[in-house]
Coordinates of C-alpha atoms and ligand atoms in Angstrom, one line a residue:
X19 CA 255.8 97.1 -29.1
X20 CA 258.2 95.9 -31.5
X21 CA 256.3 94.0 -34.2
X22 CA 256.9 96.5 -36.9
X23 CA 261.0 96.5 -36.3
X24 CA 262.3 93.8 -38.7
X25 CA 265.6 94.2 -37.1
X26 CA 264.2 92.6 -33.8
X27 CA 265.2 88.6 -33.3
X28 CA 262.0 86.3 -33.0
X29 CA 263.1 85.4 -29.3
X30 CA 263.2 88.8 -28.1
X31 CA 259.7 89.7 -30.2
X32 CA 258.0 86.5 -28.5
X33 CA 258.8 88.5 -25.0
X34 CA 258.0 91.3 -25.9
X35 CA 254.6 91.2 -28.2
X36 CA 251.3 92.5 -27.3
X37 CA 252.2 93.9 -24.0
X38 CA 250.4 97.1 -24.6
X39 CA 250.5 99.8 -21.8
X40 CA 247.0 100.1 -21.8
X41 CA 246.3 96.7 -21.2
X42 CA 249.1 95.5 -18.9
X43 CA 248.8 99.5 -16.4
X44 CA 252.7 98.8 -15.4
X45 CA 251.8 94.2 -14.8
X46 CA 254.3 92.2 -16.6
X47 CA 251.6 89.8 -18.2
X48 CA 248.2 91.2 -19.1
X49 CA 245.7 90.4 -16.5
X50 CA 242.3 88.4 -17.1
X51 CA 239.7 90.6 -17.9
X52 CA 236.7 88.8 -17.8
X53 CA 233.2 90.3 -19.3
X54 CA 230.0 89.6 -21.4
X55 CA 228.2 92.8 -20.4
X56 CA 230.0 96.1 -21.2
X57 CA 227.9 99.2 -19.5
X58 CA 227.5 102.0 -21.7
X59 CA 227.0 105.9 -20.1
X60 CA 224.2 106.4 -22.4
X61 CA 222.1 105.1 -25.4
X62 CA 223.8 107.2 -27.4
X63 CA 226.9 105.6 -26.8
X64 CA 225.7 102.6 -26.6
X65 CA 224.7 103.2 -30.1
X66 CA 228.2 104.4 -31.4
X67 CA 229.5 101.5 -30.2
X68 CA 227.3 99.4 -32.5
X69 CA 228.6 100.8 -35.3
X70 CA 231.8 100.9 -34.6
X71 CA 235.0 98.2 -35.8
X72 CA 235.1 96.5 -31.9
X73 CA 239.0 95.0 -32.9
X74 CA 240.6 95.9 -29.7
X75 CA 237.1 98.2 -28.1
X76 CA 235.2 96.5 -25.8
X77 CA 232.2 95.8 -27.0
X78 CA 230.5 93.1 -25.9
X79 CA 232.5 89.5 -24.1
X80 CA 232.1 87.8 -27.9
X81 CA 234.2 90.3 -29.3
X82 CA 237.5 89.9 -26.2
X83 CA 239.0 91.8 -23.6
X84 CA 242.6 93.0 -23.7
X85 CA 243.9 89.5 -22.4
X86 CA 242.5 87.6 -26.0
X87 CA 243.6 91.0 -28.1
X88 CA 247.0 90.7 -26.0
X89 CA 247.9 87.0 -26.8
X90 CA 246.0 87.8 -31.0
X91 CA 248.3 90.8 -31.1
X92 CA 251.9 88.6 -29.9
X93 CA 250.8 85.8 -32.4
X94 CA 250.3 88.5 -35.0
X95 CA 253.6 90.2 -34.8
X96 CA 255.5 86.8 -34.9
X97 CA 254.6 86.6 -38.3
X98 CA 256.4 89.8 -40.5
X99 CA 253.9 90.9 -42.9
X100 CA 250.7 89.4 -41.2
X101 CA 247.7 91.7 -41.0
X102 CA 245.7 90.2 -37.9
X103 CA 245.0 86.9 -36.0
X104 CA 242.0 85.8 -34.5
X105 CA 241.9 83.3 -31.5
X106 CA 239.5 79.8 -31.2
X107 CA 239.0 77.4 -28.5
X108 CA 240.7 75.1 -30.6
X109 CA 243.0 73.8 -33.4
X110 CA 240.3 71.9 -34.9
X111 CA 238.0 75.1 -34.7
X112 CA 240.7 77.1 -36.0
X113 CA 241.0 75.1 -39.4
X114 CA 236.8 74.9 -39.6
X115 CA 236.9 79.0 -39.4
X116 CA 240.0 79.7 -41.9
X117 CA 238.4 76.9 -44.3
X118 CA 234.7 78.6 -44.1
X119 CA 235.9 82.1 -44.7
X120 CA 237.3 81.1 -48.1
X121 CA 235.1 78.6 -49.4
X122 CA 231.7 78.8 -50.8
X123 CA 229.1 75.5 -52.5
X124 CA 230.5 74.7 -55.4
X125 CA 234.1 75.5 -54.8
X126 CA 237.0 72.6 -54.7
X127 CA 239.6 72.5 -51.9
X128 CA 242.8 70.6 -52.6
X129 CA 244.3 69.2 -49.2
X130 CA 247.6 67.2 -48.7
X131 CA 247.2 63.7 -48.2
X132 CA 249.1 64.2 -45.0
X133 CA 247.0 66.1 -43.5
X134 CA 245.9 66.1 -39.8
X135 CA 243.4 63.3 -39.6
X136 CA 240.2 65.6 -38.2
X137 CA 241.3 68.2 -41.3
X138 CA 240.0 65.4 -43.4
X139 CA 237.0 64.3 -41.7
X140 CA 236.1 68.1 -42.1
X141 CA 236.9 68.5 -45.6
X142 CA 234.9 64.9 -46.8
X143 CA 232.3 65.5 -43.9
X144 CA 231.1 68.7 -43.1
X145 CA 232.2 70.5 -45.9
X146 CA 231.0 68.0 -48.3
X147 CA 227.5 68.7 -47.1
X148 CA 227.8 72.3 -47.9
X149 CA 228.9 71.8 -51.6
X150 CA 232.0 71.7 -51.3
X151 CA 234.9 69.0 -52.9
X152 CA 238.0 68.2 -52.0
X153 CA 240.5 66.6 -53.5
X154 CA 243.3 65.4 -52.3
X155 CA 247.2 65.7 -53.6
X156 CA 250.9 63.9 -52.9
X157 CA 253.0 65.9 -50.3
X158 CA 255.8 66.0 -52.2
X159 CA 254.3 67.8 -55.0
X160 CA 255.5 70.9 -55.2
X161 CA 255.0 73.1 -58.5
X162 CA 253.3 70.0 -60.3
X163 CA 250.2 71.3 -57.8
X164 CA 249.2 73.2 -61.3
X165 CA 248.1 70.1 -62.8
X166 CA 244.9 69.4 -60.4
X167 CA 243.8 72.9 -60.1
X168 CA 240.9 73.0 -62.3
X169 CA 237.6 76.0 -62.4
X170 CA 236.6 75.6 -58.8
X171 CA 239.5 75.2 -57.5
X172 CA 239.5 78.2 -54.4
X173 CA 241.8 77.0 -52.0
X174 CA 244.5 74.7 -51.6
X175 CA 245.3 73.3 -47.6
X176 CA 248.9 72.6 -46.4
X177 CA 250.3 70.9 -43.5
X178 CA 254.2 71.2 -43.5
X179 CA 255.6 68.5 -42.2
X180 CA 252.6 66.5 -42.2
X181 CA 252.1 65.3 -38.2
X182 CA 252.2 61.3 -38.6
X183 CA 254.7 61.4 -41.6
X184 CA 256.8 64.5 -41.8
X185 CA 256.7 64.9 -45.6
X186 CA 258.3 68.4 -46.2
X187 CA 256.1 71.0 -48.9
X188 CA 257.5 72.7 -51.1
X189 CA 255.4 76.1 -49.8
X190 CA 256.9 78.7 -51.8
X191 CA 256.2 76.6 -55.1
X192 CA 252.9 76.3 -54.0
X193 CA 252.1 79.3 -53.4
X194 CA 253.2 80.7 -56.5
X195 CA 251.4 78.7 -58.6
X196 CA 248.2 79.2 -56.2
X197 CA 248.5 83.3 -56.4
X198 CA 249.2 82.8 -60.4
X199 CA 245.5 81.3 -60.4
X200 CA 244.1 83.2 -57.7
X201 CA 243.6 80.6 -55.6
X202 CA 244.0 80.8 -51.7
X203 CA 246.5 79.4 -49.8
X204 CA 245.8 77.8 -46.4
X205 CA 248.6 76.6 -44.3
X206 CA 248.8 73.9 -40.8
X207 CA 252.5 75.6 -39.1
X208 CA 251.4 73.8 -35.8
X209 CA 255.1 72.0 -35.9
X210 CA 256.9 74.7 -36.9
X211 CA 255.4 77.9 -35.4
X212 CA 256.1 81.1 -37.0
X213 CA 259.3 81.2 -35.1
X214 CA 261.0 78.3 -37.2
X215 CA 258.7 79.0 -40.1
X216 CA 257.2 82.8 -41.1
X217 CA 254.5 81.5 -43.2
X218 CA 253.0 84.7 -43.5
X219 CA 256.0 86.0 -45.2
X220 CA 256.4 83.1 -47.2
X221 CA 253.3 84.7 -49.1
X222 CA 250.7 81.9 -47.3
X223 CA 247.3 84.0 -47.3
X224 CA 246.2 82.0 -43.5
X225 CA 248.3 80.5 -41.3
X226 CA 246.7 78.0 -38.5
X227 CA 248.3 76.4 -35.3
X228 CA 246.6 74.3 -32.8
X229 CA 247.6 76.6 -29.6
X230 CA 247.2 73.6 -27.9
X231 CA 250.4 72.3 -28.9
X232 CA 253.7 74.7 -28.2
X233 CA 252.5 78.2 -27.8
X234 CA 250.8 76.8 -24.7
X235 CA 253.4 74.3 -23.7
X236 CA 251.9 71.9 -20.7
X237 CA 249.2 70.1 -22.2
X238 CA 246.4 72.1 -20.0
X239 CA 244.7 74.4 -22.8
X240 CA 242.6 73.8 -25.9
X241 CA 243.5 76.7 -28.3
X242 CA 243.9 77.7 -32.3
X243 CA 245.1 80.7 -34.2
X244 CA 244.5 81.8 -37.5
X245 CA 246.8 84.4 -38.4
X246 CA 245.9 86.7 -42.1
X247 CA 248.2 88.0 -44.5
X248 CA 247.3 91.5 -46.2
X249 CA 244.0 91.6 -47.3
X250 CA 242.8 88.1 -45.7
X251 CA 241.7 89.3 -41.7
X252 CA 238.0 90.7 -42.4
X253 CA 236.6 87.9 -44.3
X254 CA 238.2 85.2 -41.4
X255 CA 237.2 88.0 -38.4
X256 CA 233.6 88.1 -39.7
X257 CA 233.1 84.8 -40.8
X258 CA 234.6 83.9 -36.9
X259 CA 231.7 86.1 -35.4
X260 CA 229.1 84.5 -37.4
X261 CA 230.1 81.5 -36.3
X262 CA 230.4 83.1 -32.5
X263 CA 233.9 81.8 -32.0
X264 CA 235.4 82.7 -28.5
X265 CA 238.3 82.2 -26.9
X266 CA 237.9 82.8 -23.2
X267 CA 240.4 85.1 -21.1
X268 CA 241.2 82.5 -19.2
X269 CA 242.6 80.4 -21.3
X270 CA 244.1 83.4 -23.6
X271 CA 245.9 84.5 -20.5
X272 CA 247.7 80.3 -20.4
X273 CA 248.5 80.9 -23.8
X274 CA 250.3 84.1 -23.5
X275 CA 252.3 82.8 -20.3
X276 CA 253.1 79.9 -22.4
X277 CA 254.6 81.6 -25.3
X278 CA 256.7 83.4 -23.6
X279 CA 258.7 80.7 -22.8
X280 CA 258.1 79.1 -26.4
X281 CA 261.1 79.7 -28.4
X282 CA 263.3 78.5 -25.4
X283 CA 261.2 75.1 -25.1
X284 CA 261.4 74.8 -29.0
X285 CA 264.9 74.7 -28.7
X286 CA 265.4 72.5 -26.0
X287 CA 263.0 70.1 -27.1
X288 CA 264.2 70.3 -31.3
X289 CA 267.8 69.8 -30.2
X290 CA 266.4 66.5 -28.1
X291 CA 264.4 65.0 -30.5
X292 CA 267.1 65.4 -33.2
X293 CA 269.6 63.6 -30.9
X294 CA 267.2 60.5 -30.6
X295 CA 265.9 60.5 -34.0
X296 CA 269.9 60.3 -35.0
X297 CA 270.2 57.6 -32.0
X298 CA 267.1 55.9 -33.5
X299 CA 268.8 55.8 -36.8
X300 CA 271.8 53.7 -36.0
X301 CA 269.4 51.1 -34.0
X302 CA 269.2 47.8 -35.9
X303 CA 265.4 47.6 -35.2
X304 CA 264.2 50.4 -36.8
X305 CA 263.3 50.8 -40.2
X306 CA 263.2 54.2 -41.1
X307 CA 263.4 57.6 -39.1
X308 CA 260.8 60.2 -40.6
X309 CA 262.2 63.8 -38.8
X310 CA 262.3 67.0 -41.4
X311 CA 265.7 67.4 -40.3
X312 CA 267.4 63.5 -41.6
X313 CA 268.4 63.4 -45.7
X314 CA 266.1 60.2 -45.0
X315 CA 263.2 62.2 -44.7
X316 CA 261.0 63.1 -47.9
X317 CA 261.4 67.2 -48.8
X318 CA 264.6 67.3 -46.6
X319 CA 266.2 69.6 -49.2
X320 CA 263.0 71.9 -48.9
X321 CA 263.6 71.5 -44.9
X322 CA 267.1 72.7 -45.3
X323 CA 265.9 75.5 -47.3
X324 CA 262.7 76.5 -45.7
X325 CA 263.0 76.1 -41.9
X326 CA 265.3 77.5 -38.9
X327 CA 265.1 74.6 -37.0
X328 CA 263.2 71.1 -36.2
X329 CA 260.7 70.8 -33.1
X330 CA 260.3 67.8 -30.8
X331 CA 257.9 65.3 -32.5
X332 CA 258.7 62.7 -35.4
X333 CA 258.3 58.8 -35.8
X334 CA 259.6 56.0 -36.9
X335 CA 259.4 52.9 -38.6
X336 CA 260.1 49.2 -36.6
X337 CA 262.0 46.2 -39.2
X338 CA 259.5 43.9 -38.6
X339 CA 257.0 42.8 -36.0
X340 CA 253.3 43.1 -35.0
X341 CA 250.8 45.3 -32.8
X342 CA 252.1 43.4 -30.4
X343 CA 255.6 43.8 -30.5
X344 CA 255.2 47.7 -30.8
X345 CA 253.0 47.6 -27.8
X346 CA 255.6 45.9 -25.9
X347 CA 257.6 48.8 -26.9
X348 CA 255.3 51.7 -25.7
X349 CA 253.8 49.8 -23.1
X350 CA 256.8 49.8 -20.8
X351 CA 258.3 53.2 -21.4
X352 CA 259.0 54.8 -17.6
X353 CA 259.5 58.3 -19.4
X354 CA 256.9 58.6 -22.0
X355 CA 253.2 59.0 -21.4
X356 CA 250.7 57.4 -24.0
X357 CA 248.3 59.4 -25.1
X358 CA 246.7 62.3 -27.8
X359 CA 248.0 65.6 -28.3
X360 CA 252.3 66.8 -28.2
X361 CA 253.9 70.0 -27.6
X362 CA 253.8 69.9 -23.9
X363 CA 257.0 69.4 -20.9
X364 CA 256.4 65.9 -21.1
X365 CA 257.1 63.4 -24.0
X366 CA 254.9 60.8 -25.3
X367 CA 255.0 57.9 -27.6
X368 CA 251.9 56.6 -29.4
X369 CA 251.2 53.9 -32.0
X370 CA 250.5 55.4 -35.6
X371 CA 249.2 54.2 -38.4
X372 CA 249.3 56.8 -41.2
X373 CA 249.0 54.9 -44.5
X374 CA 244.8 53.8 -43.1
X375 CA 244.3 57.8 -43.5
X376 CA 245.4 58.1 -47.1
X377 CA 244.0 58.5 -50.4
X378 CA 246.5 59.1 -53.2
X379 CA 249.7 58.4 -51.4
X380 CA 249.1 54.8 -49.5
X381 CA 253.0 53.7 -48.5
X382 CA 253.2 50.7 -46.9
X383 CA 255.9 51.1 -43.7
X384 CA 258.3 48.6 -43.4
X385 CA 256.9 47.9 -39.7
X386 CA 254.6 49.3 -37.1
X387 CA 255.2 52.7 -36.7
X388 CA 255.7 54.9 -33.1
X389 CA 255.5 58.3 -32.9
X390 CA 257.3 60.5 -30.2
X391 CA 257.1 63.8 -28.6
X392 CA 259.8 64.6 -27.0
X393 CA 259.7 67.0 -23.7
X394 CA 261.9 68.8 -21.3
X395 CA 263.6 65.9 -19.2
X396 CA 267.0 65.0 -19.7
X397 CA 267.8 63.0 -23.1
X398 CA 269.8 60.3 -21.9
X399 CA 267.1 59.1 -19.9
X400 CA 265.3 58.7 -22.6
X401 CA 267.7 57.6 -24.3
X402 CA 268.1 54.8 -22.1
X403 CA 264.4 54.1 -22.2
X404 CA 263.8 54.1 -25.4
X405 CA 266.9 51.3 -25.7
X406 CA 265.0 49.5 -23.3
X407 CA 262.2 49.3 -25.0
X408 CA 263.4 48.4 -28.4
X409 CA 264.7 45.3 -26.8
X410 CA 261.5 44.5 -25.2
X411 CA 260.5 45.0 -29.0
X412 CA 263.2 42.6 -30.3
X413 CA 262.2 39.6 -27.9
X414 CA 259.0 39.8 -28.9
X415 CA 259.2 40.2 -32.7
X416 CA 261.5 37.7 -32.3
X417 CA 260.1 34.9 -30.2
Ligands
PLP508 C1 246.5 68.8 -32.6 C2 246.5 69.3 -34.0 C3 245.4 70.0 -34.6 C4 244.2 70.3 -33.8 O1 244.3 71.0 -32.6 P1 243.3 70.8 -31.4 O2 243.6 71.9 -30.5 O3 243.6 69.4 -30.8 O4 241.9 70.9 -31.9 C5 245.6 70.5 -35.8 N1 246.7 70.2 -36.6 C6 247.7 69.5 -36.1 C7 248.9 69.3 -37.0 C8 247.6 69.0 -34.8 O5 248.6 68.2 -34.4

C-alpha cells in the first residue's frame, strides 16, 4: 500500500501495511484463511504450480495463506530497504532459521555477550554440534569488532540493547567493518522494533524480533520475524522450508491485530518506563538504573544517535541486600505480574541475574538486580508500588 513511499510516517505505514485488496475483498483486517490442501483444476496445473515461486500463491498450507503473507508483508514494509520477511512460531525459532541460513561447519559466529540467554544455548549447543564456533565479544565494542574477526568468521549476532543489561551497540560501526570483510550481519531489534530502530536501513543484512513481545502486545501469541535486506530473503526463505517452519493463520491474524495498535502502545509504555526509570534513579536504594535512554547507561551516546525512542523494559540495580530482600521487593507488588516474557498490556518485574550468563564481560552489580516491563496502567500507581516495595526492600536488607 504504501511501503515503497518514504515520505509516509511509520505510524501511518504500521496501519496501513499489507492490507492488500485481494486479500482483505473490502474487510478491514485480513481474514483467517486456513488450508493444508489446495485443489488444483487439473494435473497440469497442479504441475505448474510445482514449479512455480509460491511467495504470495497458494500452494500448499506450509507455504501460507494471505493472513501469514498479510502480517510478512506489514513487517516488511516497516523496514525501508528490506527485501522480504518470513514468519516462525517463535522468537527462538526465528534466531535458529536466520543463524542456519548463513552459517555452514566450519564457519565462526561472533555473538554479543549480552545476548538473549536461549541465543547462547543455541550458538554453544546446537550449533556447536554442527561445526560451528562462536565466540563471544564485549557489547560496547564497536569498530574494535575488527580485531576478533579471523578466516571463518561468517557472521557476527547483535542484540541492541541487550534484554537483561541494556548495553547500547554501536550498529553502524559494526556493520561497516562486517560488509568490509564480507561477513554477515545478524541483528535481535525485539526492544526496539523497526519503528524506533530501521535496522534494515541501517545496512543490517537480517533483522529478528520475537513477535511475541510488542508486535503482538497481550502476552497470548508465540511469534518471530526475520526480516532480509537486498540480496538476503532466498537463502532464509528456503533454508525456513527445509526446516518446515510455519506460522499458523491463526496466530498471524493476532499478530497483525496487534501491530496495528503497536506504535501507539510503544509510546505509551516508553514514556512510562522512562518516567520510573528517572523515579528509580533518585531512590536511595538503588544502585544503578540500566535504560538506553539515562547518560548512566553504557552506549547512551550511540542511543541518542541511533534510536527514536526507548520502549517499556529495563532494570535496575538494589545498594545492597540478598535474594531475600529482592524477593520481598517483587513478592508484594499489587501491579506487576512475575513471570517470563514482556511486551504485553501488563507490567512485570522479575529477578535477573545477568553477570551468571556471561563470558568475556562478567560485571559484578552492586546488588540484586530487578527487571521491569512496564504496561498500559496508569504510572503513578506504579509508581506508588514500586515505592512500596523498595521499602519492604529496605526493612529487610536492613534488619
Ligand atoms: C523473548 C525473546 C526472544 C525469544 O522469543 P520467543 O518468542 O520467546 O521464543 C528473543 N530475543 C529476545 C531479546 C527476547 O526477549
Amino acid at each position: 500500500m504504501s511501503g515503497s513511499d518514504k515520505t509516509v510516517k511509520p505510524a501511518t505505514r504500521v496501519v496501513q501495511a499489507g492490507r492488500r485488496p485481494e486479500w482483505t475483498a473490502g474487510i478491514v483486517n485480513p481474514p483467517v484463511w486456513r488450508a493444508s490442501t489446495i485443489l488444483y483444476d487439473s494435473v497440469a496445473d497442479l504441475r505448474a504450480a510445482a514449479g512455480r515461486d509460491t511467495h504470495h500463491r497458494l500452494f500448499y498450507g506450509r507455504r501460507g495463506t494471505p493472513t501469514q503473507w498479510s502480517l510478512a508483508d506489514a513487517l516488511t514494509e516497516l523496514e525501508p530497504g528490506a527485501e522480504g520477511t518470513f514468519l516462525y512460531p517463535s522468537g527462538v525459532a526465528a534466531i535458529a532459521a536466520a543463524l542456519m541460513s548463513v552459517l555452514s561447519p566450519g564457519d565462526e559466529l561472533l555473538l554479543v555477550d549480552s545476548a538473549y540467554d536461549p541465543t547462547r544455548a543455541l550458538a554453544t549447543g546446537l550449533l556447536a554440534r554442527y561445526g560451528i564456533t562462536t565466540r563471544f565479544y564485549d557489547p560496547v565494542i564497536g569498530a574494535g569488532i575488527a580485531d576478533l574477526i579471523g578466516p571463518d568468521t561468517r557472521a557476527i549476532f547483535m542484540e541492541s540493547p541487550g534484554s537483561l543489561t541494556f548495553e547500547v551497540q554501536d550498529v553502524p560501526a559494526i556493520v561497516a567493518v562486517a560488509h568490509a570483510r564480507g561477513i554477515v550481519t545478524l541483528l535481535d531489534n525485539t526492544w526496539a522494533t523497526p519503528l524506533l530502530f530501521p535496522a534494515i536501513e541501517r545496512g543490517v543484512d537480517l533483522t529478528i524480533m520475537a513477535c511475541t513481545k510488542y508486535v503482538v502486545g497481550h502476552s497470548d501469541v508465540m511469534m518471530g520475524s526475520v526480516t532480509a535486506g537486498p540480496g538476503r530473503f532466498a537463502a532464509l526463505r528456503d533454508t525456513s522450508f527445509a526446516l518446515g517452519q510455519h506460522l499458523s493463520p491463526d496466530d498471524a491474524w493476532l499478530g497483525s491485530r496487534g501491530l496495528r495498535t503497536m506504535a501507539l502502545r510503544l509510546r505509551e509504555q516508553g514514556e512510562s518506563a522512562l518516567a520510573i526509570a528517572r523515579w528509580l534513579e533518585g531512590r536511595p536504594e538503588v544502585a544503578q538504573v540500566l535504560h538506553p535512554a539515562l547518560p548512566s547507561c553504557p552506549g547512551h551516546d550511540l542511543f541518542v544517535r541511533d534510536f527514536r525512542g526507548a520502549t517499556g523494559l529495563f532494570a535496575f540495580a538494589l545498594d545492597g541486600g540478598d535474594e531475600a530482600a529482592r524477593a520481598a521487593l517483587i513478592d508484594g507488588l499489587a501491579h506487576f505480574g512475575i513471570g517470563y516474557s514482556w511486551g504485553g498490556y501488563e507490567s512485570l518485574a522479575i529477578p535477573i541475574d545477568p553477570h551468571r550468563h556471561r563470558s568475556v564481560t562478567r560485571r559484578e552489580p552492586a546488588g540484586p538486580m530487578v527487571r521491569l516491563q512496564i504496561g498500559l496502567e496508569d504510572v503513578g500507581d506504579l509508581i506508588a508500588d514500586l515505592d512500596a516495595g523498595l521499602d519492604r526492600f529496605r526493612h529487610a536488607r536492613d534488619g
